[in-house]
Amino acid sequence: MTVNTPNPHSTSDVTGERADLLAALAQSRHFLRFTTRDLTDEQAGMRTTASELCLGGLIKHVAQMERSWVDFILQGTSAMKDFTAMTEADLAEFTDGFRMLPGETLAGVLAEYDEVARRTDEVVATLPDLDVDHPLPAAPWFQPGERRSARRVLLQIIAETSQHAGHADIIRESLDGAKSMG
């Protein structure tokens, strides 16, 4: 399977800070997607390290987190779960987001990621103000009363995508020796 990096969608006229944010995000997405080049569905679902992570699952997770954070930008706290009230079913669903489930394909996971990316790019291009902020939901990793601006959320998405691209590179190298760089 050949992995193509999607072109920016209706964001060609974006300039300045927004263009920089989108370029950084596009680069991180490219490296994450690139780790899946020429893989089968079976390979994309394989665990190659002591971690529970697989390449397809990492892309699923990054797409889900990006979608969730963009929902937060648009809708505020109500768009995210109260992590302090998660049930066993919620935790199981969260865990399933890190692996490829029966019937899922790499092509399907990548197509979903493309859709999420298009939506994010459009929101970044059209959001009236990157300073708009919302209180964060209850979670053990957030300070009570902490707020996030759209700009800070975008930086979080870029950081998380980059971090997981690094994880993906290790998984891919463990799988068959292929590297993203070098």
mmCIF file of C-alpha atoms in Angstrom:
data_model
loop_
_atom_site.group_PDB
_atom_site.id
_atom_site.type_symbol
_atom_site.label_atom_id
_atom_site.label_comp_id
_atom_site.label_asym_id
_atom_site.label_seq_id
_atom_site.Cartn_x
_atom_site.Cartn_y
_atom_site.Cartn_z
ATOM 1 C CA MET A 1 0.000 0.000 0.000
ATOM 2 C CA THR A 2 1.331 3.432 -0.925
ATOM 3 C CA VAL A 3 0.699 6.187 1.600
ATOM 4 C CA ASN A 4 0.162 9.643 0.199
ATOM 5 C CA THR A 5 0.252 12.716 2.372
ATOM 6 C CA PRO A 6 -2.970 14.623 1.823
ATOM 7 C CA ASN A 7 -2.664 18.125 0.451
ATOM 8 C CA PRO A 8 -4.025 20.940 2.621
ATOM 9 C CA HIS A 9 -7.784 21.142 2.096
ATOM 10 C CA SER A 10 -9.213 24.577 1.366
ATOM 11 C CA THR A 11 -6.409 26.112 3.395
ATOM 12 C CA SER A 12 -4.178 27.346 0.582
ATOM 13 C CA ASP A 13 -4.981 30.980 1.374
ATOM 14 C CA VAL A 14 -4.063 30.646 5.065
ATOM 15 C CA THR A 15 -1.043 32.706 6.092
ATOM 16 C CA GLY A 16 0.914 33.655 9.174
ATOM 17 C CA GLU A 17 0.532 31.779 12.444
ATOM 18 C CA ARG A 18 -2.246 29.545 11.146
ATOM 19 C CA ALA A 19 -0.175 28.526 8.131
ATOM 20 C CA ASP A 20 2.719 27.690 10.455
ATOM 21 C CA LEU A 21 0.497 25.612 12.741
ATOM 22 C CA LEU A 22 -0.980 23.733 9.774
ATOM 23 C CA ALA A 23 2.474 23.130 8.258
ATOM 24 C CA ALA A 24 3.803 21.719 11.534
ATOM 25 C CA LEU A 25 0.750 19.485 11.899
ATOM 26 C CA ALA A 26 1.000 18.319 8.270
ATOM 27 C CA GLN A 27 4.640 17.352 8.788
ATOM 28 C CA SER A 28 3.841 15.356 11.930
ATOM 29 C CA ARG A 29 0.926 13.645 10.196
ATOM 30 C CA HIS A 30 3.158 12.780 7.242
ATOM 31 C CA PHE A 31 5.737 11.045 9.441
ATOM 32 C CA LEU A 32 3.042 9.125 11.307
ATOM 33 C CA ARG A 33 1.371 7.963 8.087
ATOM 34 C CA PHE A 34 4.727 7.228 6.446
ATOM 35 C CA THR A 35 5.435 4.503 8.997
ATOM 36 C CA THR A 36 2.610 2.441 7.472
ATOM 37 C CA ARG A 37 3.896 2.480 3.888
ATOM 38 C CA ASP A 38 3.657 -0.862 2.099
ATOM 39 C CA LEU A 39 2.170 -2.702 5.104
ATOM 40 C CA THR A 40 -0.584 -5.281 5.112
ATOM 41 C CA ASP A 41 -3.534 -5.036 7.487
ATOM 42 C CA GLU A 42 -2.007 -7.840 9.527
ATOM 43 C CA GLN A 43 1.326 -6.029 9.853
ATOM 44 C CA ALA A 44 -0.426 -2.761 10.794
ATOM 45 C CA GLY A 45 -2.129 -4.591 13.645
ATOM 46 C CA MET A 46 0.987 -6.336 14.993
ATOM 47 C CA ARG A 47 2.579 -5.494 18.321
ATOM 48 C CA THR A 48 6.349 -5.476 17.865
ATOM 49 C CA THR A 49 7.477 -4.178 21.254
ATOM 50 C CA ALA A 50 6.551 -4.773 24.896
ATOM 51 C CA SER A 51 3.963 -2.037 24.432
ATOM 52 C CA GLU A 52 0.334 -2.728 23.516
ATOM 53 C CA LEU A 53 0.713 -0.330 20.581
ATOM 54 C CA CYS A 54 0.523 -1.212 16.900
ATOM 55 C CA LEU A 55 0.785 1.092 13.886
ATOM 56 C CA GLY A 56 -2.880 0.945 12.913
ATOM 57 C CA GLY A 57 -3.901 1.489 16.509
ATOM 58 C CA LEU A 58 -1.632 4.498 16.881
ATOM 59 C CA ILE A 59 -3.208 6.130 13.833
ATOM 60 C CA LYS A 60 -6.694 5.320 15.179
ATOM 61 C CA HIS A 61 -5.752 6.874 18.514
ATOM 62 C CA VAL A 62 -4.259 10.011 16.997
ATOM 63 C CA ALA A 63 -7.328 10.482 14.778
ATOM 64 C CA GLN A 64 -9.659 10.024 17.744
ATOM 65 C CA MET A 65 -7.699 12.427 19.953
ATOM 66 C CA GLU A 66 -7.490 15.040 17.167
ATOM 67 C CA ARG A 67 -11.238 14.754 16.587
ATOM 68 C CA SER A 68 -11.918 15.074 20.306
ATOM 69 C CA TRP A 69 -9.690 18.131 20.744
ATOM 70 C CA VAL A 70 -11.228 19.878 17.722
ATOM 71 C CA ASP A 71 -14.676 19.145 19.162
ATOM 72 C CA PHE A 72 -13.412 20.810 22.351
ATOM 73 C CA ILE A 73 -12.328 23.899 20.383
ATOM 74 C CA LEU A 74 -15.794 24.136 18.822
ATOM 75 C CA GLN A 75 -18.037 23.027 21.707
ATOM 76 C CA GLY A 76 -16.068 23.368 24.917
ATOM 77 C CA THR A 77 -15.971 20.987 27.844
ATOM 78 C CA SER A 78 -19.222 19.255 26.901
ATOM 79 C CA ALA A 79 -17.449 17.693 23.915
ATOM 80 C CA MET A 80 -15.125 15.662 26.138
ATOM 81 C CA LYS A 81 -15.728 12.932 28.706
ATOM 82 C CA ASP A 82 -15.332 13.492 32.403
ATOM 83 C CA PHE A 83 -12.340 11.214 32.836
ATOM 84 C CA THR A 84 -12.893 10.971 36.591
ATOM 85 C CA ALA A 85 -16.239 9.238 35.947
ATOM 86 C CA MET A 86 -15.126 6.676 33.343
ATOM 87 C CA THR A 87 -16.722 3.253 33.573
ATOM 88 C CA GLU A 88 -15.142 -0.097 32.747
ATOM 89 C CA ALA A 89 -16.926 0.072 29.371
ATOM 90 C CA ASP A 90 -15.451 3.528 28.736
ATOM 91 C CA LEU A 91 -11.980 2.230 29.580
ATOM 92 C CA ALA A 92 -12.437 -0.778 27.281
ATOM 93 C CA GLU A 93 -13.536 1.506 24.440
ATOM 94 C CA PHE A 94 -10.528 3.757 25.075
ATOM 95 C CA THR A 95 -8.183 0.748 25.019
ATOM 96 C CA ASP A 96 -9.722 -0.509 21.752
ATOM 97 C CA GLY A 97 -8.716 2.826 20.223
ATOM 98 C CA PHE A 98 -5.067 1.728 20.402
ATOM 99 C CA ARG A 99 -5.419 -1.447 18.350
ATOM 100 C CA MET A 100 -6.901 -2.631 15.110
ATOM 101 C CA LEU A 101 -10.039 -4.612 15.773
ATOM 102 C CA PRO A 102 -11.365 -7.493 13.656
ATOM 103 C CA GLY A 103 -12.731 -6.138 10.389
ATOM 104 C CA GLU A 104 -10.706 -2.915 10.516
ATOM 105 C CA THR A 105 -8.252 -2.258 7.718
ATOM 106 C CA LEU A 106 -5.239 -0.030 7.412
ATOM 107 C CA ALA A 107 -6.871 1.672 4.421
ATOM 108 C CA GLY A 108 -9.978 2.364 6.515
ATOM 109 C CA VAL A 109 -7.962 3.714 9.444
ATOM 110 C CA LEU A 110 -5.976 5.994 7.119
ATOM 111 C CA ALA A 111 -9.146 7.192 5.364
ATOM 112 C CA GLU A 112 -10.690 8.088 8.724
ATOM 113 C CA TYR A 113 -7.507 9.959 9.668
ATOM 114 C CA ASP A 114 -7.710 11.878 6.369
ATOM 115 C CA GLU A 115 -11.276 12.947 7.203
ATOM 116 C CA VAL A 116 -10.253 14.094 10.667
ATOM 117 C CA ALA A 117 -7.296 16.002 9.175
ATOM 118 C CA ARG A 118 -9.506 17.754 6.610
ATOM 119 C CA ARG A 119 -11.897 18.859 9.333
ATOM 120 C CA THR A 120 -9.095 20.099 11.598
ATOM 121 C CA ASP A 121 -7.457 22.025 8.761
ATOM 122 C CA GLU A 122 -10.784 23.656 7.897
ATOM 123 C CA VAL A 123 -11.402 24.636 11.529
ATOM 124 C CA VAL A 124 -7.911 26.141 11.841
ATOM 125 C CA ALA A 125 -8.436 28.068 8.602
ATOM 126 C CA THR A 126 -11.860 29.429 9.516
ATOM 127 C CA LEU A 127 -11.966 29.778 13.301
ATOM 128 C CA PRO A 128 -12.538 33.483 13.994
ATOM 129 C CA ASP A 129 -10.123 33.631 16.951
ATOM 130 C CA LEU A 130 -7.372 31.272 18.115
ATOM 131 C CA ASP A 131 -7.613 32.856 21.576
ATOM 132 C CA VAL A 132 -11.081 31.395 22.221
ATOM 133 C CA ASP A 133 -10.780 29.188 25.284
ATOM 134 C CA HIS A 134 -12.775 26.751 27.389
ATOM 135 C CA PRO A 135 -12.329 25.125 30.775
ATOM 136 C CA LEU A 136 -10.820 21.658 30.579
ATOM 137 C CA PRO A 137 -12.892 18.653 31.668
ATOM 138 C CA ALA A 138 -12.215 16.912 34.956
ATOM 139 C CA ALA A 139 -9.203 14.618 34.564
ATOM 140 C CA PRO A 140 -6.333 13.623 36.860
ATOM 141 C CA TRP A 141 -3.795 15.157 34.447
ATOM 142 C CA PHE A 142 -5.443 18.634 34.290
ATOM 143 C CA GLN A 143 -5.268 21.238 37.036
ATOM 144 C CA PRO A 144 -8.715 22.100 38.435
ATOM 145 C CA GLY A 145 -10.051 25.199 36.699
ATOM 146 C CA GLU A 146 -7.442 25.066 33.907
ATOM 147 C CA ARG A 147 -8.498 26.463 30.532
ATOM 148 C CA ARG A 148 -7.152 25.885 27.000
ATOM 149 C CA SER A 149 -7.231 28.246 24.060
ATOM 150 C CA ALA A 150 -7.718 26.959 20.517
ATOM 151 C CA ARG A 151 -4.071 27.837 19.863
ATOM 152 C CA ARG A 152 -2.892 25.750 22.835
ATOM 153 C CA VAL A 153 -5.104 22.858 21.753
ATOM 154 C CA LEU A 154 -3.549 22.959 18.275
ATOM 155 C CA LEU A 155 -0.090 22.898 19.821
ATOM 156 C CA GLN A 156 -1.225 19.879 21.883
ATOM 157 C CA ILE A 157 -2.429 18.100 18.721
ATOM 158 C CA ILE A 158 0.908 18.803 17.004
ATOM 159 C CA ALA A 159 2.887 17.575 20.025
ATOM 160 C CA GLU A 160 0.826 14.419 20.430
ATOM 161 C CA THR A 161 1.004 13.606 16.713
ATOM 162 C CA SER A 162 4.781 14.093 16.742
ATOM 163 C CA GLN A 163 5.197 11.979 19.860
ATOM 164 C CA HIS A 164 3.167 9.142 18.364
ATOM 165 C CA ALA A 165 5.034 9.413 15.058
ATOM 166 C CA GLY A 166 8.167 8.614 17.069
ATOM 167 C CA HIS A 167 6.425 5.663 18.701
ATOM 168 C CA ALA A 168 5.319 4.501 15.263
ATOM 169 C CA ASP A 169 8.862 4.715 13.924
ATOM 170 C CA ILE A 170 10.094 2.397 16.689
ATOM 171 C CA ILE A 171 7.242 -0.053 16.065
ATOM 172 C CA ARG A 172 7.923 -0.061 12.309
ATOM 173 C CA GLU A 173 11.657 -0.560 12.747
ATOM 174 C CA SER A 174 10.938 -3.452 15.122
ATOM 175 C CA LEU A 175 8.529 -4.923 12.571
ATOM 176 C CA ASP A 176 10.769 -5.066 9.513
ATOM 177 C CA GLY A 177 13.731 -2.727 9.929
ATOM 178 C CA ALA A 178 12.180 0.111 7.888
ATOM 179 C CA LYS A 179 12.820 3.624 9.189
ATOM 180 C CA SER A 180 11.103 6.916 8.533
ATOM 181 C CA MET A 181 14.420 8.732 8.355
ATOM 182 C CA GLY A 182 18.037 7.657 8.087
#
